[in-house]
XYZ file of C-alpha atoms in Angstrom:
628
model
C 17.631 3.962 5.993
C 17.945 6.359 3.029
C 14.454 7.641 3.672
C 15.322 8.249 7.344
C 18.466 10.182 6.395
C 16.517 12.307 3.928
C 13.861 13.178 6.498
C 16.491 14.066 9.100
C 18.264 16.231 6.523
C 15.037 18.055 5.766
C 14.476 18.851 9.438
C 18.035 20.148 9.781
C 17.885 22.453 6.765
C 16.801 25.540 8.775
C 19.980 25.237 10.858
C 21.924 26.545 7.862
C 20.393 29.959 8.536
C 22.645 30.247 11.574
C 25.791 29.531 9.603
C 25.407 32.346 7.037
C 23.383 35.607 6.701
C 20.040 35.219 4.977
C 19.436 36.856 1.568
C 17.776 40.304 1.789
C 14.338 39.004 0.831
C 14.471 36.319 3.547
C 15.581 38.552 6.436
C 13.143 39.015 9.270
C 12.086 42.591 10.057
C 9.773 44.222 12.572
C 8.186 47.525 11.478
C 5.288 49.768 12.451
C 4.096 52.043 9.605
C 1.296 54.549 10.190
C 0.097 56.733 7.293
C 3.533 56.951 5.733
C 4.430 57.357 2.068
C 5.862 54.411 0.158
C 9.313 56.022 -0.008
C 9.318 56.487 3.762
C 8.107 52.902 4.242
C 10.891 51.538 2.031
C 13.474 53.530 3.962
C 12.321 52.045 7.271
C 12.248 48.525 5.832
C 15.779 48.859 4.419
C 17.029 50.193 7.741
C 15.416 47.332 9.670
C 16.756 44.715 7.256
C 20.207 46.315 6.833
C 20.111 46.437 3.041
C 19.257 49.039 0.397
C 16.579 49.450 -2.291
C 17.148 50.400 -5.912
C 14.128 51.620 -7.902
C 12.747 54.238 -10.221
C 10.809 56.840 -8.136
C 8.182 56.942 -10.884
C 7.114 53.434 -9.809
C 5.803 54.786 -6.483
C 2.505 56.717 -6.350
C 3.379 60.117 -4.833
C 0.237 60.545 -2.742
C -0.217 56.987 -1.543
C 0.227 56.337 2.179
C 0.413 52.956 3.855
C -0.236 51.585 7.320
C 1.338 48.246 8.151
C 2.532 46.483 11.254
C 4.768 43.401 11.052
C 6.755 41.509 13.686
C 9.626 39.291 12.554
C 8.225 38.858 9.071
C 10.296 38.100 5.941
C 11.043 41.158 3.787
C 9.493 39.363 0.792
C 6.235 38.976 2.719
C 6.194 42.652 3.821
C 6.828 43.910 0.269
C 4.119 41.615 -1.021
C 1.616 43.270 1.279
C 2.774 46.742 0.202
C 2.712 46.205 -3.562
C 0.720 43.036 -4.179
C 1.633 41.764 -7.643
C 2.398 45.151 -9.203
C 6.148 45.034 -8.476
C 8.754 42.409 -9.378
C 11.574 41.812 -6.914
C 15.189 41.046 -7.743
C 18.265 40.859 -5.556
C 21.879 41.696 -6.292
C 24.247 41.369 -3.384
C 22.817 43.386 -0.481
C 20.404 45.294 -2.709
C 16.755 44.702 -3.613
C 15.732 45.991 -7.046
C 12.104 46.994 -7.603
C 10.785 46.575 -11.156
C 7.383 47.049 -12.692
C 5.503 43.773 -13.121
C 4.336 43.884 -16.732
C 1.712 41.164 -16.813
C 0.213 40.261 -20.192
C -3.351 41.190 -20.893
C -4.374 37.532 -20.947
C -1.792 35.676 -18.855
C -1.389 31.960 -19.531
C -0.063 31.354 -16.039
C -0.319 32.883 -12.631
C 2.034 32.559 -9.692
C 1.366 31.611 -6.112
C 4.179 32.263 -3.694
C 4.588 32.625 0.008
C 5.812 30.822 3.087
C 4.982 27.535 4.739
C 4.605 28.164 8.462
C 4.209 25.844 11.429
C 0.851 26.838 12.909
C 1.967 26.087 16.452
C 5.528 27.433 16.583
C 5.253 30.038 13.769
C 8.539 28.701 12.369
C 8.968 28.450 8.617
C 9.000 24.885 7.301
C 11.263 23.708 4.484
C 10.997 20.683 2.179
C 7.204 20.939 1.863
C 5.659 19.546 -1.332
C 2.902 21.532 -3.072
C 1.170 20.285 -6.226
C -1.942 20.611 -8.357
C -3.421 17.305 -9.565
C -4.699 18.347 -13.005
C -1.637 20.155 -14.358
C 0.912 18.175 -12.301
C 2.655 21.467 -11.487
C 4.584 21.213 -8.229
C 6.988 23.074 -5.990
C 9.078 22.405 -2.886
C 9.662 25.042 -0.225
C 13.295 26.011 0.326
C 15.207 26.103 3.582
C 13.516 29.406 4.470
C 10.058 27.929 3.943
C 9.479 29.961 0.767
C 7.748 28.433 -2.239
C 6.888 29.683 -5.720
C 4.430 27.787 -7.893
C 3.389 28.683 -11.444
C -0.066 27.388 -12.390
C -2.004 27.589 -15.682
C -4.745 30.211 -15.701
C -7.025 27.883 -17.687
C -7.727 25.636 -14.698
C -11.429 25.501 -13.926
C -10.782 24.823 -10.245
C -7.470 25.505 -8.553
C -6.949 23.073 -5.713
C -3.554 23.165 -4.071
C -2.355 20.038 -2.258
C 0.199 20.468 0.538
C 2.184 17.528 1.933
C 4.987 17.220 4.477
C 6.187 14.382 6.679
C 5.183 14.869 10.348
C 2.393 17.305 9.337
C -1.272 16.837 8.467
C -2.069 16.951 4.745
C -3.940 19.991 3.430
C -6.048 20.675 0.346
C -6.607 24.391 -0.359
C -8.958 25.938 -2.910
C -7.532 29.083 -4.549
C -10.479 31.339 -5.502
C -8.735 33.684 -7.986
C -6.406 32.952 -10.894
C -4.009 35.836 -10.519
C -0.543 36.128 -9.069
C -0.739 36.666 -5.342
C 1.100 35.856 -2.117
C -0.326 32.894 -0.235
C 1.077 31.855 3.132
C 0.135 28.360 4.281
C -0.022 27.203 7.887
C 0.573 23.522 8.712
C -0.570 21.500 11.708
C 1.925 19.048 13.169
C 0.838 15.444 13.723
C 0.605 14.779 17.480
C 3.392 12.558 18.695
C 2.398 9.235 20.285
C 2.360 9.131 24.062
C 5.466 7.494 25.480
C 4.634 4.827 28.048
C 6.994 4.738 30.997
C 8.774 1.424 31.543
C 7.397 -0.915 34.170
C 8.775 -0.708 37.695
C 10.733 -3.948 37.992
C 12.086 -3.481 41.498
C 11.458 -6.524 43.730
C 8.929 -6.215 46.561
C 10.386 -5.529 50.028
C 10.695 -8.595 52.246
C 11.410 -9.155 55.907
C 14.716 -10.961 55.761
C 14.884 -11.342 59.544
C 11.924 -13.736 59.674
C 13.345 -16.289 57.268
C 16.762 -17.786 56.476
C 18.849 -16.423 53.658
C 18.075 -18.351 50.454
C 20.797 -20.337 48.766
C 20.035 -18.854 45.334
C 20.387 -15.158 44.549
C 17.084 -13.564 43.481
C 17.233 -11.292 40.447
C 14.352 -9.080 39.251
C 12.966 -9.717 35.783
C 13.889 -6.818 33.498
C 11.283 -5.761 30.910
C 12.119 -3.910 27.712
C 11.142 -0.267 27.772
C 8.217 0.708 25.583
C 10.283 3.466 23.998
C 13.396 1.388 23.510
C 15.080 1.603 20.150
C 14.045 -0.727 17.373
C 16.778 -2.689 15.666
C 16.469 -1.962 11.954
C 16.742 -4.914 9.590
C 19.374 -4.476 6.909
C 17.980 -3.606 3.499
C 18.107 -6.295 0.839
C 20.379 -6.069 -2.166
C 17.397 -5.195 -4.351
C 16.280 -2.397 -2.027
C 19.822 -1.017 -1.757
C 20.146 -1.067 -5.549
C 16.859 0.784 -5.978
C 17.814 3.414 -3.394
C 21.308 3.909 -4.833
C 20.024 4.269 -8.385
C 17.374 6.683 -7.152
C 20.009 8.922 -5.569
C 22.017 8.916 -8.790
C 19.187 9.653 -11.205
C 16.585 11.675 -9.280
C 16.734 15.324 -8.286
C 16.337 16.486 -4.700
C 12.877 17.793 -5.545
C 11.799 14.404 -6.882
C 13.142 12.583 -3.838
C 11.368 14.986 -1.471
C 8.101 14.600 -3.396
C 8.388 10.812 -3.269
C 8.735 10.967 0.519
C 6.058 13.566 1.227
C 3.473 12.099 -1.177
C 3.776 8.526 0.074
C -0.025 8.281 0.489
C -1.001 10.014 -2.760
C -1.449 8.162 -6.053
C -2.038 9.981 -9.347
C -3.080 8.400 -12.657
C -2.304 9.354 -16.246
C -3.088 7.480 -19.451
C 0.320 8.123 -21.004
C 3.604 9.881 -20.414
C 6.716 10.708 -22.446
C 10.031 11.644 -20.862
C 13.683 12.172 -21.658
C 14.977 11.635 -18.123
C 13.193 11.718 -14.746
C 11.764 15.217 -14.276
C 11.927 16.158 -17.970
C 8.653 14.761 -19.200
C 4.909 14.936 -18.952
C 4.983 13.504 -15.431
C 7.129 16.476 -14.373
C 8.538 16.135 -10.843
C 5.668 13.957 -9.613
C 6.628 10.844 -11.572
C 7.301 8.870 -8.405
C 3.613 9.119 -7.460
C 1.997 8.598 -10.905
C 0.728 5.353 -12.437
C 0.665 5.408 -16.250
C -1.073 3.138 -18.729
C 1.543 3.797 -21.413
C 5.053 5.106 -20.814
C 7.777 5.963 -23.341
C 11.186 7.002 -22.032
C 13.807 8.218 -24.481
C 16.645 7.589 -22.021
C 15.309 6.849 -18.540
C 11.866 6.945 -16.973
C 10.602 7.132 -13.401
C 7.062 6.395 -12.237
C 5.044 4.801 -9.476
C 3.639 2.093 -11.747
C 2.746 0.976 -15.280
C -0.503 -0.771 -16.209
C -0.100 -1.655 -19.910
C 3.209 -0.896 -21.653
C 6.531 0.819 -21.029
C 9.508 1.304 -23.348
C 12.865 2.745 -22.279
C 15.904 3.530 -24.379
C 18.229 2.894 -21.433
C 16.388 2.147 -18.189
C 12.942 2.041 -16.638
C 12.674 2.817 -12.916
C 9.315 1.864 -11.353
C 8.649 2.223 -7.643
C 5.793 -0.298 -7.389
C 4.040 -2.644 -9.866
C 4.240 -3.232 -13.614
C 1.557 -4.958 -15.670
C 1.677 -5.683 -19.377
C 4.850 -5.232 -21.423
C 8.096 -3.602 -20.255
C 11.303 -3.345 -22.279
C 14.548 -1.411 -21.841
C 17.819 -1.230 -23.718
C 19.830 -1.696 -20.520
C 17.683 -2.531 -17.520
C 14.369 -2.518 -15.695
C 14.276 -1.746 -11.968
C 10.897 -2.488 -10.355
C 10.128 -2.044 -6.667
C 6.988 -4.215 -6.714
C 5.534 -7.019 -8.853
C 5.819 -7.512 -12.611
C 2.933 -9.282 -14.327
C 3.484 -9.693 -18.044
C 6.559 -9.662 -20.267
C 9.768 -7.996 -19.085
C 12.737 -7.613 -21.454
C 16.123 -5.976 -20.867
C 19.386 -5.872 -22.751
C 21.401 -6.308 -19.547
C 19.418 -6.710 -16.319
C 15.983 -7.003 -14.745
C 15.680 -6.294 -11.012
C 12.355 -6.839 -9.242
C 11.577 -6.515 -5.551
C 8.342 -8.517 -5.823
C 6.947 -11.357 -7.947
C 7.552 -11.863 -11.680
C 5.689 -13.725 -14.407
C 5.010 -15.076 -16.923
C 8.078 -14.014 -19.015
C 11.343 -12.382 -17.940
C 14.343 -12.141 -20.281
C 17.683 -10.374 -19.733
C 20.954 -10.322 -21.598
C 22.972 -10.766 -18.393
C 21.079 -11.082 -15.082
C 17.586 -11.393 -13.632
C 17.180 -10.622 -9.921
C 13.825 -11.282 -8.244
C 13.027 -10.616 -4.591
C 9.728 -12.516 -4.698
C 8.465 -15.501 -6.683
C 8.919 -16.390 -10.350
C 6.057 -18.046 -12.182
C 6.616 -18.712 -15.873
C 9.670 -18.484 -18.113
C 12.883 -16.816 -16.920
C 16.070 -16.621 -18.985
C 19.350 -14.725 -18.628
C 22.648 -14.762 -20.456
C 24.573 -15.164 -17.196
C 22.493 -15.758 -14.053
C 19.025 -15.840 -12.523
C 18.759 -14.982 -8.811
C 15.410 -15.630 -7.100
C 14.739 -15.124 -3.393
C 11.261 -16.666 -3.509
C 9.845 -19.750 -5.196
C 10.253 -20.608 -8.876
C 7.555 -22.308 -10.915
C 8.136 -22.837 -14.633
C 11.398 -22.774 -16.588
C 14.703 -21.120 -15.671
C 17.509 -20.849 -18.228
C 20.905 -19.277 -17.501
C 24.196 -19.238 -19.313
C 26.056 -19.708 -16.025
C 24.008 -19.967 -12.810
C 20.466 -20.350 -11.473
C 20.103 -19.766 -7.737
C 16.914 -19.936 -5.640
C 16.344 -19.466 -1.918
C 12.947 -21.183 -1.732
C 11.097 -24.094 -3.344
C 11.651 -24.724 -7.043
C 8.896 -26.335 -9.110
C 10.546 -25.889 -12.442
C 12.990 -27.039 -15.050
C 16.356 -25.409 -14.396
C 19.019 -25.398 -17.096
C 22.385 -23.681 -16.535
C 25.733 -23.738 -18.245
C 27.559 -24.126 -14.929
C 25.352 -24.639 -11.867
C 21.851 -24.762 -10.423
C 21.620 -24.016 -6.687
C 18.407 -24.311 -4.638
C 18.347 -23.582 -0.901
C 15.046 -25.465 -0.402
C 13.124 -28.278 -2.131
C 13.131 -28.948 -5.866
C 10.238 -30.557 -7.705
C 11.331 -30.865 -11.304
C 14.566 -31.042 -13.271
C 18.014 -29.592 -12.760
C 20.379 -29.775 -15.730
C 23.823 -28.161 -15.471
C 27.173 -28.355 -17.189
C 29.041 -28.711 -13.884
C 26.938 -29.048 -10.721
C 23.439 -29.145 -9.249
C 22.822 -28.454 -5.553
C 19.565 -28.946 -3.612
C 19.647 -28.239 0.113
C 16.176 -29.702 0.638
C 14.269 -32.623 -0.890
C 14.624 -33.551 -4.547
C 11.516 -34.834 -6.278
C 12.764 -35.069 -9.826
C 16.030 -35.408 -11.715
C 19.498 -33.938 -11.392
C 21.737 -34.218 -14.445
C 25.196 -32.629 -14.445
C 28.604 -32.951 -16.016
C 30.355 -33.376 -12.666
C 28.525 -33.140 -9.303
C 24.960 -33.575 -8.082
C 24.161 -32.906 -4.427
C 20.824 -33.177 -2.636
C 19.640 -33.569 0.924
C 17.011 -36.253 0.235
C 16.088 -37.782 -3.121
C 12.394 -38.650 -2.786
C 11.824 -39.636 -6.407
C 13.642 -39.268 -9.677
C 17.377 -39.785 -9.997
C 20.778 -38.200 -9.848
C 22.856 -38.633 -12.986
C 26.385 -37.252 -12.908
C 30.049 -38.057 -12.476
C 29.690 -37.699 -8.674
C 26.375 -37.926 -6.812
C 25.947 -37.067 -3.125
C 22.788 -37.366 -1.000
C 21.792 -37.909 2.610
C 19.135 -40.424 1.562
C 17.840 -41.639 -1.773
C 14.769 -43.661 -2.700
C 16.131 -44.182 -6.204
C 19.512 -45.372 -7.360
C 21.891 -42.591 -8.446
C 23.819 -43.153 -11.660
C 27.421 -42.017 -11.937
C 31.089 -42.825 -11.532
C 30.847 -42.324 -7.750
C 27.633 -42.095 -5.732
C 27.535 -41.506 -1.973
C 24.301 -41.925 -0.003
C 24.752 -41.414 3.727
C 21.743 -42.965 5.456
C 20.330 -45.755 3.276
C 23.434 -46.213 1.138
C 25.496 -49.330 0.425
C 29.183 -49.326 1.391
C 31.646 -52.106 2.179
C 35.291 -53.110 1.915
C 36.249 -56.603 0.778
C 39.469 -58.636 0.868
C 39.281 -61.372 -1.769
C 41.136 -63.771 -4.051
C 40.572 -65.003 -7.602
C 42.348 -67.074 -10.235
C 44.557 -64.155 -11.390
C 45.331 -62.029 -8.318
C 45.382 -63.739 -4.948
C 45.309 -60.501 -2.925
C 42.505 -58.019 -3.772
C 41.044 -54.974 -2.018
C 37.614 -53.840 -3.217
C 35.484 -50.858 -2.198
C 31.774 -50.658 -3.016
C 29.709 -47.466 -2.656
C 26.219 -46.387 -3.733
C 22.899 -48.077 -3.042
C 22.019 -51.773 -3.295
C 20.104 -51.295 -6.516
C 23.105 -49.680 -8.234
C 26.576 -49.187 -6.797
C 30.138 -48.428 -7.920
C 33.044 -50.827 -7.465
C 36.720 -49.829 -7.131
C 39.295 -52.600 -6.894
C 43.028 -53.347 -6.992
C 44.816 -56.701 -6.840
C 48.226 -58.421 -6.728
C 49.660 -61.892 -7.257
C 53.137 -62.010 -5.650
C 53.910 -65.348 -7.274
C 53.325 -64.336 -10.907
C 54.155 -60.624 -10.448
C 50.762 -59.669 -11.918
C 48.879 -56.684 -10.519
C 45.627 -55.004 -11.585
C 43.277 -52.141 -10.969
C 39.692 -51.836 -12.079
C 36.295 -50.232 -11.924
C 32.815 -51.597 -12.266
C 29.132 -51.461 -11.494
C 26.977 -53.772 -9.465
C 23.540 -54.514 -8.083
C 22.540 -56.551 -5.044
C 19.339 -57.916 -3.581
C 18.207 -57.152 -0.056
C 19.248 -59.506 2.748
C 16.886 -62.398 3.368
C 17.761 -64.349 6.486
C 21.360 -63.247 6.051
C 21.628 -64.249 2.391
C 21.810 -61.962 -0.631
C 22.752 -62.181 -4.277
C 24.803 -59.689 -6.316
C 25.898 -59.300 -9.919
C 28.890 -57.136 -10.841
C 30.491 -56.161 -14.117
C 34.140 -55.079 -13.948
C 36.900 -53.797 -16.219
C 40.505 -54.470 -15.115
C 43.816 -53.328 -16.518
C 46.549 -55.945 -15.951
C 50.271 -55.265 -15.640
C 53.480 -56.687 -14.202
C 55.326 -55.543 -11.128
C 58.725 -56.250 -12.703
C 57.961 -54.801 -16.167
C 55.599 -51.930 -16.901
C 53.580 -52.503 -20.084
C 52.041 -49.553 -21.954
C 49.763 -51.725 -24.080
C 46.141 -52.376 -23.203
C 45.608 -55.628 -21.335
C 41.945 -55.488 -20.472
C 40.101 -58.061 -18.423
C 36.300 -57.921 -18.596
C 34.687 -59.832 -15.740
C 31.072 -60.681 -14.968
C 30.673 -61.931 -11.392
C 27.474 -63.417 -9.963
C 28.088 -63.665 -6.217
C 26.339 -65.186 -3.224
C 26.833 -63.295 0.054
C 26.271 -64.665 3.557
C 26.113 -62.191 6.452
C 27.475 -63.115 9.883
C 26.182 -60.177 11.870
C 25.305 -56.626 10.822
C 28.668 -55.891 9.157
C 30.690 -59.093 8.518
C 30.011 -61.385 5.585
C 31.628 -63.732 3.069
C 31.119 -63.839 -0.682
C 31.765 -66.556 -3.236
C 30.882 -67.147 -6.845
C 32.035 -67.956 -10.372
C 33.304 -65.411 -12.882
C 33.007 -65.154 -16.634
C 36.144 -63.515 -18.057
C 37.010 -61.997 -21.395
C 40.630 -60.934 -21.867
C 42.025 -58.686 -24.601
C 45.702 -57.892 -25.166
C 47.263 -55.675 -27.812
C 50.483 -57.732 -27.837
C 50.253 -61.348 -26.785
C 54.028 -61.540 -26.400
C 53.964 -58.847 -23.706
C 50.766 -60.025 -22.048
C 51.023 -60.202 -18.231
C 49.286 -63.595 -18.473
C 51.697 -65.013 -21.051
C 53.041 -68.449 -20.075
C 50.895 -68.495 -16.926
C 48.657 -71.453 -16.252
C 45.401 -70.222 -14.711
C 43.370 -72.342 -12.294
C 40.329 -71.906 -14.515
C 38.382 -73.468 -17.383
C 39.760 -71.972 -20.606
C 37.099 -71.226 -23.204
C 39.425 -69.765 -25.839
C 43.237 -69.784 -25.834
C 45.029 -66.999 -27.646
C 48.364 -68.840 -27.559
C 46.956 -71.616 -29.694
C 45.935 -69.140 -32.383
C 49.408 -67.541 -32.528
C 47.911 -64.099 -33.041
C 49.480 -60.841 -31.835
C 46.177 -59.011 -31.143
C 43.575 -61.440 -29.845
C 40.806 -62.174 -27.361
C 40.669 -65.109 -24.958
C 38.218 -66.214 -22.298
C 37.705 -68.527 -19.374
C 35.495 -69.391 -16.424
C 37.027 -68.367 -13.113
C 36.185 -67.942 -9.460
C 36.379 -65.489 -6.594
C 35.863 -65.517 -2.816
C 36.218 -62.850 -0.176
C 35.535 -61.422 3.266
C 33.394 -58.262 3.464
C 33.132 -55.580 6.130
C 30.194 -53.166 5.943
C 30.731 -49.441 6.511
């Protein structure tokens, strides 16, 4: 979009001529001089252009006569034909000052100047790029189509390249190495033929010979061949590159980058202070360097071996080798090698094998290798290797890597590898590997590996997740059970996870003894065989009284082997013995004090008369289960 705006702006530049009077040298005049002296010729030119000349009469040869005919030609062009390069021109207000052009005996440079003209319409063309490949000297024509280019006189061959959008490229050989006017005529690129849209009117029919149809006939409408194209919004990386380019590049550099989009220049090395102030001059956007050193900021088409930047490196296409910047690297293509930045690396294409940034790495393509950032790594393509981030790793496509983040790892597609995060891991596709987090793991399908975290969530899982709470939607294990045991006669238990490993949440009450409990545990169960299955659960319960709250620990550890019989797809009963170990901090305040349990006592704490003691017994449990 930025490129489109720039091109439109360049085409509209000549309209500014209507808004304000042109400078004296750019005014168009029509004159017909026949054997007239130079003083008479200047008088007629000033009268036609409505300005005045200021000069020393000694500059004009007294006996020289001129013959010249010009129709709507710029004053600068007319004076160039009269004097050649012997007179220098200056303007002050509405006056043109003529000065002697004192050229050195052996000039180091010579000047080409003139106008860029449309060969078909004879209109002057602005925003045209002119450059010489060897010296990298360049110029851009102004809104009046005028250009001025200084070239070294030591060039063996002077070949002037002319580029402009919507015009054919030209390559001109300049025979002499002296200052001279040189008008250049451009040929416009023919516009493509516009194809008329198809005639979609329905064929005429004789409605009188047949009954009116029940359905209304509608003609099929085809899109016109010249219909507008809906532009896709630019990505964040592209918008960043365009915005930074507008901030750091001059108008001349931006115009050259647009006009020279099919030209590539090569240099072994370059040194620059900022874009435009360096050995690449104003053509940096079209030059590929082997070695690049930028004191503050650099701008180039590409780098093939090494680039160092004090603040930032701005590369339009690819980087190979080593690239380092004090603040950031902004690359419009691929980076193959080592990329280091104190704050950020932004790449539109692929990156590998090493990318390091103090704060953020942003990659529009794929990452292959080692990527690390102090805060976050953002990858729109695939990742293969290792990703380390102080806060977040996020990927939009497949990850075949080890991801480690202080807060979260987020993958929008499949993950084949490891995700380790301080808070959460998220995979929106298949997980073939491990997820380990401090709080939440979420995956669409766990094909292999495991989820290890406080909470684990998956649509399906081939392996048992490990955590405080694990939810598997499709092949998970969930049921609610109402049961009784020797301590609490009314119990509600919820099991969730997978058969191989599930979580148990339970609460119970005995209205007769005023004992209530809550607990948590883990369990495993075999698959159903003819309606029978076997499960083993380990539980931890905290006991208390309904009529007296006790702050002390009263822990009941219970191991429960259970036999389950299914009566249909959801209903089943369970029964089995329990092995119990009970610990109380104060036997006098124990909820089980002075209560006779219907169980086989293995060790009685009351008989030992100890305040802090363990006891144990063999108990029982039975219940009714409903699958969810």
